[in-house]
């Protein structure tokens, strides 16, 4: 089971990711938002597999009407994923959020 501390440490381990508040919740940004705490124990991430994830594990992955206009966003119940799965989700979200280019 993963938690907010896992999300924070995994996000901040990625190059160029910063943390700041968004909607009064901790959020992590690359070029754009990559993850945000939506509610206690629930994390927003970006994925191209939103429908598939929610279709196969609706107890873990879901979205609200607020997220309808953003088809890449999915909510994750952190107590339903382990740290390895969370890391995979965050790596995809980082890629979709536009990681910072390497410095030359």
XYZ file of C-alpha atoms in Angstrom:
104
model
C 0.000 0.000 0.000
C 1.348 3.400 -1.031
C 0.765 6.768 0.583
C 1.289 10.481 0.105
C 4.881 10.242 1.373
C 5.608 7.658 -1.350
C 4.087 9.905 -4.010
C 6.150 12.848 -2.783
C 9.456 10.966 -2.694
C 8.907 9.323 -6.095
C 7.921 12.605 -7.744
C 10.770 14.631 -6.268
C 13.294 11.977 -7.337
C 12.525 12.790 -10.993
C 14.675 15.410 -12.732
C 13.262 18.929 -12.593
C 10.118 18.092 -10.605
C 9.022 20.705 -8.090
C 6.343 20.674 -5.415
C 3.838 23.437 -4.783
C 0.230 23.768 -3.744
C -2.545 23.438 -6.314
C -6.143 23.784 -5.137
C -4.660 23.883 -1.596
C -3.224 20.378 -2.021
C 0.362 19.178 -2.555
C 1.114 18.914 -6.272
C 4.152 18.014 -8.342
C 5.083 19.661 -11.617
C 7.463 18.929 -14.479
C 6.623 21.303 -17.355
C 2.971 20.907 -16.372
C 1.112 19.212 -13.549
C 2.127 15.562 -13.192
C 0.416 14.611 -9.918
C -1.710 16.179 -7.200
C -3.298 15.007 -4.003
C -7.023 15.201 -4.784
C -8.293 14.155 -1.358
C -6.982 12.156 1.582
C -5.512 8.982 0.113
C -6.374 9.909 -3.493
C -3.827 11.053 -6.085
C -4.431 12.551 -9.537
C -2.041 11.370 -12.273
C -1.885 11.528 -16.058
C -2.221 8.373 -18.121
C -3.194 7.309 -21.616
C -4.868 4.243 -20.075
C -7.581 5.942 -18.015
C -10.514 3.973 -19.436
C -8.672 0.664 -19.214
C -7.520 1.234 -15.650
C -10.942 2.314 -14.416
C -12.619 -0.459 -16.381
C -10.501 -3.236 -14.904
C -10.007 -1.845 -11.367
C -12.758 0.687 -10.566
C -12.102 0.258 -6.849
C -8.635 1.726 -7.475
C -8.950 4.035 -10.490
C -11.762 6.484 -11.157
C -12.545 10.061 -12.072
C -15.140 12.670 -11.170
C -17.226 14.940 -13.406
C -14.515 17.571 -12.819
C -12.073 15.338 -14.737
C -14.337 14.660 -17.744
C -12.772 17.458 -19.792
C -9.258 16.138 -19.129
C -9.133 12.604 -20.581
C -5.552 12.017 -19.409
C -6.376 12.481 -15.724
C -7.284 9.595 -13.450
C -7.661 9.389 -9.694
C -5.828 6.645 -7.823
C -6.744 5.337 -4.381
C -3.274 5.093 -2.879
C -4.193 2.340 -0.429
C -5.046 0.120 -3.414
C -1.612 0.292 -5.118
C 1.847 -0.680 -3.965
C 4.904 1.530 -4.305
C 6.056 -0.230 -7.512
C 2.721 0.352 -9.266
C 2.670 3.943 -8.032
C 6.147 4.471 -9.459
C 5.018 3.157 -12.861
C 2.001 5.472 -12.833
C 4.129 8.458 -11.875
C 6.749 7.742 -14.547
C 4.051 7.765 -17.222
C 2.538 10.900 -15.739
C 5.966 12.557 -15.747
C 6.420 11.673 -19.412
C 2.992 13.083 -20.287
C 3.531 16.227 -18.196
C 6.524 17.112 -20.306
C 9.726 16.424 -18.405
C 12.252 19.178 -18.514
C 14.833 18.861 -21.286
C 18.368 17.949 -20.237
C 20.620 20.921 -19.646
C 23.433 21.321 -22.100
